[in-house]
Amino acid sequence: MNDVLFFNGRWTTTDERVLGVEDRGFQFGDAVYEVFKFLRKRPILAIDHFRRLDRGLREIDIRNPWNESGFLRTVDELLDRTIFDDGIVYIQVSRGEGERAHFYPDNMPPTALMYTRRFKFPDEVKKELGIRLITAPDLRWKQCQVKSVNLLPNALAKKRAQRKGADEALLVGDGEVREGASSSFFVVRAGRLITHPLDEHILAGVVRDRVIGLALAAKIRVDERPLREAELFDMDEAFITSTTMGVMPIAEIDGRVIGNSRRGEITTRLQRLFDDLEMSEMSQQRRETTVSDSPPRRR
Ligand code: PLP
């Protein structure tokens, strides 16, 4: 269904074909993106997403068209205009439009867009039963901390998972388990969480960061270290995290049942804690959301 679209400073709808054929996002994948969730027209963790967008743009030397308050004003206006109550906001910033050439001029005016999409978030049954994963080789580039629009390896890995009756692909490189094709990955072993450290092999998931904070506050130890693929045979629970899935238990990896085939105790606790955090974000008043939102745990 078509809805409101912010495009380079003006408001239109997704009916309008706005993008130039020589936009560098289209021609070169020269762009970064963000996705965040909204519930009852309130943005969830929008500041965390803005900060990651800003870091990604800096890393690839694209000017951020927004500062934090300008971004939040655009988000508020978008959510005032949307016809949906709940859904996701997709944001993309490319280097801009110009005659096709690998060399690009310095300081090109970026292309900035933002629009809403309806989204069916997982229901209680799905959140209890969890999802199936397959392992797949990590064929992505070496700067996975940048949320680049170049998602071909991710899309191919997810399609491979779907063809095998699974929901997500777990990307493995050099014998180490990195993350899901569109999610962060956690294992629970002996009451502790294990997840890949923040480096160029993974995206700094917004939910990952918040879940680590919630776990630490609940006195659950967190080891941020690479997990060898062989260790996938030795775990009590596993879950993925993402903006659209929240904390989602993993029922199977490559056809092997995880834990005792039921949602694990620690996964359940963290799922509830994260759901509560989203609910409290949703119920904040607009001024509070934009001005005194609790900062992310760390960069
Ligand atoms: N890792 C990858 C590769 C992703 O694409 C995503 C989300 O799209 C995530 C992790 C989860 O990030 P977030 O929690 O910010 O949604």
CSV table of C-alpha atoms and ligand atoms in Angstrom, one decimal:
chain,number,residue,atom,x,y,z
A,1,MET,CA,0.0,0.0,0.0
A,2,ASN,CA,1.3,3.4,-0.8
A,3,ASP,CA,2.0,5.9,1.9
A,4,VAL,CA,3.9,9.1,2.7
A,5,LEU,CA,7.4,9.7,1.4
A,6,PHE,CA,9.9,12.3,2.4
A,7,PHE,CA,12.3,12.9,-0.5
A,8,ASN,CA,15.1,15.5,-0.4
A,9,GLY,CA,13.2,18.0,1.8
A,10,ARG,CA,9.7,17.7,0.4
A,11,TRP,CA,6.7,15.5,1.1
A,12,THR,CA,5.1,13.2,-1.5
A,13,THR,CA,3.9,9.6,-1.6
A,14,THR,CA,5.5,6.4,-2.7
A,15,ASP,CA,3.4,6.5,-5.8
A,16,GLU,CA,5.7,9.1,-7.2
A,17,ARG,CA,8.8,7.8,-9.1
A,18,VAL,CA,11.3,10.1,-7.5
A,19,LEU,CA,14.8,8.6,-8.0
A,20,GLY,CA,17.0,9.7,-10.9
A,21,VAL,CA,18.5,6.9,-13.0
A,22,GLU,CA,22.0,8.2,-12.3
A,23,ASP,CA,21.6,8.3,-8.5
A,24,ARG,CA,24.8,6.7,-7.1
A,25,GLY,CA,22.7,4.6,-4.7
A,26,PHE,CA,21.1,2.9,-7.7
A,27,GLN,CA,24.2,2.7,-9.9
A,28,PHE,CA,26.9,1.9,-7.3
A,29,GLY,CA,25.2,0.9,-4.1
A,30,ASP,CA,26.8,4.1,-2.8
A,31,ALA,CA,24.4,4.6,0.1
A,32,VAL,CA,23.5,3.5,3.6
A,33,TYR,CA,20.1,2.8,5.0
A,34,GLU,CA,18.2,2.4,8.3
A,35,VAL,CA,15.0,0.6,9.4
A,36,PHE,CA,13.2,1.4,12.6
A,37,LYS,CA,9.9,0.4,14.0
A,38,PHE,CA,6.9,2.6,15.1
A,39,LEU,CA,4.1,1.5,17.3
A,40,ARG,CA,0.9,3.6,17.6
A,41,LYS,CA,2.7,6.2,15.5
A,42,ARG,CA,5.5,6.5,18.1
A,43,PRO,CA,9.1,5.9,16.9
A,44,ILE,CA,11.0,3.1,18.7
A,45,LEU,CA,14.7,3.7,19.4
A,46,ALA,CA,14.9,6.3,16.6
A,47,ILE,CA,17.9,8.0,18.2
A,48,ASP,CA,20.0,4.8,18.2
A,49,HIS,CA,19.2,4.4,14.5
A,50,PHE,CA,20.1,8.0,13.7
A,51,ARG,CA,23.5,7.6,15.5
A,52,ARG,CA,24.3,4.4,13.5
A,53,LEU,CA,23.2,6.1,10.3
A,54,ASP,CA,25.5,9.0,11.1
A,55,ARG,CA,28.5,6.7,11.8
A,56,GLY,CA,27.9,4.8,8.6
A,57,LEU,CA,27.7,8.0,6.5
A,58,ARG,CA,31.0,9.3,8.1
A,59,GLU,CA,32.7,6.0,7.3
A,60,ILE,CA,31.9,6.3,3.6
A,61,ASP,CA,32.3,10.0,3.5
A,62,ILE,CA,28.8,11.0,2.7
A,63,ARG,CA,27.4,14.2,4.2
A,64,ASN,CA,24.5,13.5,6.7
A,65,PRO,CA,21.6,15.7,5.5
A,66,TRP,CA,20.2,15.7,9.1
A,67,ASN,CA,21.5,16.6,12.5
A,68,GLU,CA,19.8,14.7,15.4
A,69,SER,CA,17.0,17.2,16.1
A,70,GLY,CA,16.3,17.7,12.4
A,71,PHE,CA,16.1,14.0,11.9
A,72,LEU,CA,13.7,13.6,14.8
A,73,ARG,CA,11.5,16.4,13.5
A,74,THR,CA,11.3,14.7,10.1
A,75,VAL,CA,10.4,11.4,11.8
A,76,ASP,CA,7.7,13.1,13.8
A,77,GLU,CA,6.2,14.7,10.7
A,78,LEU,CA,6.4,11.4,8.8
A,79,LEU,CA,4.5,9.6,11.6
A,80,ASP,CA,1.9,12.4,11.8
A,81,ARG,CA,1.3,11.9,8.1
A,82,THR,CA,1.3,8.1,7.8
A,83,ILE,CA,-1.9,6.2,7.4
A,84,PHE,CA,-0.5,3.2,9.5
A,85,ASP,CA,-0.5,2.9,13.3
A,86,ASP,CA,2.3,0.3,13.4
A,87,GLY,CA,5.0,-0.4,10.9
A,88,ILE,CA,8.5,0.4,9.9
A,89,VAL,CA,10.3,3.5,8.6
A,90,TYR,CA,12.8,2.9,5.8
A,91,ILE,CA,15.5,5.6,5.4
A,92,GLN,CA,18.2,5.8,2.7
A,93,VAL,CA,20.9,8.3,2.2
A,94,SER,CA,23.0,8.0,-1.0
A,95,ARG,CA,25.9,10.1,-2.2
A,96,GLY,CA,23.6,11.8,-4.7
A,97,GLU,CA,22.9,12.0,-8.4
A,98,GLY,CA,25.5,12.7,-11.0
A,99,GLU,CA,26.9,11.6,-14.4
A,100,ARG,CA,27.9,8.0,-14.0
A,101,ALA,CA,31.6,7.7,-13.1
A,102,HIS,CA,33.5,5.8,-10.5
A,103,PHE,CA,35.2,9.0,-9.5
A,104,TYR,CA,32.8,11.2,-7.7
A,105,PRO,CA,33.0,14.9,-7.0
A,106,ASP,CA,33.6,15.9,-3.3
A,107,ASN,CA,30.7,17.2,-1.4
A,108,MET,CA,27.9,16.0,-3.6
A,109,PRO,CA,24.4,16.9,-2.3
A,110,PRO,CA,23.1,13.6,-0.9
A,111,THR,CA,19.8,12.0,-1.8
A,112,ALA,CA,17.8,11.5,1.4
A,113,LEU,CA,14.5,9.6,1.6
A,114,MET,CA,12.3,8.2,4.3
A,115,TYR,CA,9.0,6.4,4.1
A,116,THR,CA,6.7,4.1,6.1
A,117,ARG,CA,5.8,0.5,5.4
A,118,ARG,CA,3.1,-1.6,7.0
A,119,PHE,CA,4.8,-4.6,8.8
A,120,LYS,CA,3.4,-7.7,10.5
A,121,PHE,CA,5.5,-8.1,13.6
A,122,PRO,CA,5.8,-11.6,15.1
A,123,ASP,CA,2.8,-12.6,17.2
A,124,GLU,CA,3.0,-14.4,20.6
A,125,VAL,CA,2.8,-17.9,19.1
A,126,LYS,CA,5.8,-17.1,16.7
A,127,LYS,CA,7.7,-15.5,19.6
A,128,GLU,CA,7.3,-18.7,21.6
A,129,LEU,CA,7.9,-21.3,18.9
A,130,GLY,CA,10.9,-19.4,17.4
A,131,ILE,CA,12.5,-19.8,14.0
A,132,ARG,CA,14.7,-22.1,12.0
A,133,LEU,CA,18.1,-21.2,10.7
A,134,ILE,CA,20.6,-22.7,8.3
A,135,THR,CA,24.3,-21.9,8.2
A,136,ALA,CA,25.7,-20.3,5.1
A,137,PRO,CA,29.1,-18.9,4.0
A,138,ASP,CA,29.5,-15.2,4.7
A,139,LEU,CA,30.2,-13.7,1.3
A,140,ARG,CA,29.8,-10.0,2.3
A,141,TRP,CA,32.4,-7.3,2.0
A,142,LYS,CA,34.9,-6.5,4.8
A,143,GLN,CA,33.1,-3.5,6.3
A,144,CYS,CA,30.0,-5.1,7.6
A,145,GLN,CA,29.7,-2.4,10.4
A,146,VAL,CA,28.5,0.0,7.7
A,147,LYS,CA,24.7,-0.6,7.0
A,148,SER,CA,25.3,-0.4,3.2
A,149,VAL,CA,22.5,-1.0,0.8
A,150,ASN,CA,24.6,-3.7,-0.9
A,151,LEU,CA,22.6,-6.6,0.4
A,152,LEU,CA,23.0,-9.1,-2.4
A,153,PRO,CA,24.9,-11.7,-0.4
A,154,ASN,CA,22.4,-11.3,2.5
A,155,ALA,CA,19.4,-11.7,0.1
A,156,LEU,CA,20.9,-14.8,-1.6
A,157,ALA,CA,21.7,-16.4,1.8
A,158,LYS,CA,18.1,-15.7,3.0
A,159,LYS,CA,16.6,-17.1,-0.2
A,160,ARG,CA,18.8,-20.2,0.3
A,161,ALA,CA,17.4,-20.5,3.8
A,162,GLN,CA,13.8,-20.1,2.5
A,163,ARG,CA,14.3,-22.8,-0.1
A,164,LYS,CA,15.3,-25.1,2.8
A,165,GLY,CA,12.3,-24.3,4.8
A,166,ALA,CA,14.1,-22.0,7.2
A,167,ASP,CA,13.6,-18.4,8.1
A,168,GLU,CA,17.1,-17.0,8.5
A,169,ALA,CA,20.7,-17.7,7.4
A,170,LEU,CA,23.5,-17.7,10.0
A,171,LEU,CA,26.6,-16.4,8.3
A,172,VAL,CA,29.9,-18.2,8.9
A,173,GLY,CA,33.3,-16.9,7.9
A,174,ASP,CA,36.7,-18.4,8.6
A,175,GLY,CA,35.1,-21.0,10.9
A,176,GLU,CA,33.5,-18.3,13.0
A,177,VAL,CA,29.8,-17.6,13.4
A,178,ARG,CA,29.2,-13.9,12.6
A,179,GLU,CA,25.5,-13.0,12.6
A,180,GLY,CA,22.3,-13.6,10.8
A,181,ALA,CA,21.7,-12.2,7.2
A,182,SER,CA,19.4,-9.6,8.7
A,183,SER,CA,19.9,-10.1,12.5
A,184,SER,CA,22.3,-10.4,15.4
A,185,PHE,CA,23.0,-13.8,16.9
A,186,PHE,CA,23.3,-14.9,20.5
A,187,VAL,CA,24.0,-18.2,22.2
A,188,VAL,CA,23.2,-19.0,25.8
A,189,ARG,CA,25.6,-21.5,27.5
A,190,ALA,CA,25.8,-22.2,31.2
A,191,GLY,CA,23.7,-19.1,32.0
A,192,ARG,CA,25.8,-16.7,30.0
A,193,LEU,CA,25.3,-15.0,26.7
A,194,ILE,CA,27.9,-15.3,23.9
A,195,THR,CA,27.7,-13.0,20.9
A,196,HIS,CA,30.2,-11.8,18.3
A,197,PRO,CA,32.2,-8.6,19.4
A,198,LEU,CA,31.6,-5.3,17.5
A,199,ASP,CA,34.0,-5.2,14.6
A,200,GLU,CA,34.0,-5.1,10.8
A,201,HIS,CA,32.5,-8.6,10.6
A,202,ILE,CA,29.1,-7.6,12.0
A,203,LEU,CA,26.6,-4.8,12.0
A,204,ALA,CA,26.2,-3.1,15.4
A,205,GLY,CA,22.6,-4.1,15.9
A,206,VAL,CA,20.5,-1.6,17.8
A,207,VAL,CA,18.5,-4.4,19.5
A,208,ARG,CA,21.8,-6.3,20.1
A,209,ASP,CA,23.1,-3.4,22.0
A,210,ARG,CA,19.9,-2.9,24.1
A,211,VAL,CA,19.7,-6.6,24.9
A,212,ILE,CA,23.3,-6.7,26.1
A,213,GLY,CA,22.4,-3.7,28.3
A,214,LEU,CA,19.3,-5.5,29.6
A,215,ALA,CA,21.2,-8.7,30.3
A,216,LEU,CA,23.9,-6.9,32.2
A,217,ALA,CA,21.3,-5.1,34.3
A,218,ALA,CA,19.7,-8.4,35.1
A,219,LYS,CA,23.1,-9.8,36.1
A,220,ILE,CA,23.4,-12.1,33.1
A,221,ARG,CA,27.0,-12.3,32.0
A,222,VAL,CA,27.8,-11.5,28.4
A,223,ASP,CA,30.9,-12.7,26.6
A,224,GLU,CA,31.5,-10.7,23.4
A,225,ARG,CA,33.7,-13.1,21.5
A,226,PRO,CA,33.7,-14.9,18.2
A,227,LEU,CA,32.0,-18.3,18.4
A,228,ARG,CA,33.6,-21.2,16.5
A,229,GLU,CA,31.2,-23.0,14.2
A,230,ALA,CA,31.9,-26.3,16.1
A,231,GLU,CA,30.5,-24.6,19.3
A,232,LEU,CA,27.0,-24.5,17.7
A,233,PHE,CA,26.8,-28.1,18.9
A,234,ASP,CA,27.3,-27.1,22.5
A,235,MET,CA,24.7,-24.6,23.7
A,236,ASP,CA,21.6,-24.4,25.8
A,237,GLU,CA,19.6,-21.7,24.0
A,238,ALA,CA,20.1,-19.4,21.0
A,239,PHE,CA,18.2,-16.4,19.7
A,240,ILE,CA,18.5,-13.7,17.1
A,241,THR,CA,17.7,-10.0,17.6
A,242,SER,CA,16.6,-7.4,15.1
A,243,THR,CA,14.3,-4.3,14.8
A,244,THR,CA,11.5,-6.3,13.2
A,245,MET,CA,11.9,-9.6,15.2
A,246,GLY,CA,12.8,-8.2,18.6
A,247,VAL,CA,14.3,-11.1,20.6
A,248,MET,CA,13.4,-14.3,18.6
A,249,PRO,CA,14.2,-17.8,19.9
A,250,ILE,CA,16.0,-20.2,17.5
A,251,ALA,CA,14.3,-23.6,17.4
A,252,GLU,CA,16.7,-25.3,14.9
A,253,ILE,CA,20.0,-24.7,13.2
A,254,ASP,CA,20.6,-26.9,10.1
A,255,GLY,CA,17.8,-29.2,11.2
A,256,ARG,CA,19.3,-29.8,14.7
A,257,VAL,CA,17.0,-28.9,17.6
A,258,ILE,CA,18.4,-26.3,20.0
A,259,GLY,CA,18.1,-26.9,23.7
A,260,ASN,CA,15.1,-28.9,24.7
A,261,SER,CA,13.1,-27.6,21.7
A,262,ARG,CA,11.2,-25.1,23.9
A,263,ARG,CA,11.9,-21.4,24.2
A,264,GLY,CA,14.7,-21.2,26.8
A,265,GLU,CA,14.5,-19.5,30.1
A,266,ILE,CA,17.0,-16.7,29.5
A,267,THR,CA,15.7,-16.1,26.0
A,268,THR,CA,12.2,-15.7,27.5
A,269,ARG,CA,13.4,-13.3,30.1
A,270,LEU,CA,15.3,-11.1,27.6
A,271,GLN,CA,12.4,-11.2,25.2
A,272,ARG,CA,10.0,-9.9,27.9
A,273,LEU,CA,12.5,-7.2,29.0
A,274,PHE,CA,13.0,-6.0,25.5
A,275,ASP,CA,9.2,-6.0,24.8
A,276,ASP,CA,8.8,-3.9,27.9
A,277,LEU,CA,11.5,-1.5,26.7
A,278,GLU,CA,9.7,-1.0,23.4
A,279,MET,CA,6.4,-0.5,25.3
A,280,SER,CA,7.9,2.2,27.4
A,281,GLU,CA,9.4,3.9,24.3
A,282,MET,CA,6.0,3.9,22.7
A,283,SER,CA,4.3,5.4,25.7
A,284,GLN,CA,6.7,8.3,26.1
A,285,GLN,CA,5.4,11.7,25.2
A,286,ARG,CA,6.8,13.3,22.0
A,287,ARG,CA,9.0,15.9,23.8
A,288,GLU,CA,10.4,13.3,26.1
A,289,THR,CA,11.1,11.0,23.2
A,290,THR,CA,13.0,13.6,21.3
A,291,VAL,CA,14.8,15.3,24.1
A,292,SER,CA,15.5,12.9,27.0
A,293,ASP,CA,15.6,9.5,25.4
A,294,SER,CA,17.9,7.2,27.2
A,295,PRO,CA,21.2,7.0,25.3
A,296,PRO,CA,22.3,3.7,23.9
A,297,ARG,CA,24.7,1.7,26.1
A,298,ARG,CA,27.8,2.6,24.1
A,299,ARG,CA,29.0,3.2,20.5
B,1,PLP,N1,22.8,-7.7,11.3
B,1,PLP,C1,22.4,-7.4,10.0
B,1,PLP,C2,23.3,-7.9,8.9
B,1,PLP,C3,21.2,-6.8,9.7
B,1,PLP,O1,20.9,-6.5,8.5
B,1,PLP,C4,20.4,-6.4,10.8
B,1,PLP,C5,19.1,-5.7,10.6
B,1,PLP,O2,18.8,-5.3,9.5
B,1,PLP,C6,20.8,-6.6,12.1
B,1,PLP,C7,22.0,-7.3,12.3
B,1,PLP,C8,20.0,-6.2,13.3
B,1,PLP,O3,20.1,-4.9,13.5
B,1,PLP,P1,19.0,-4.0,14.3
B,1,PLP,O4,18.9,-4.7,15.7
B,1,PLP,O5,19.5,-2.7,14.4
B,1,PLP,O6,17.7,-4.2,13.6
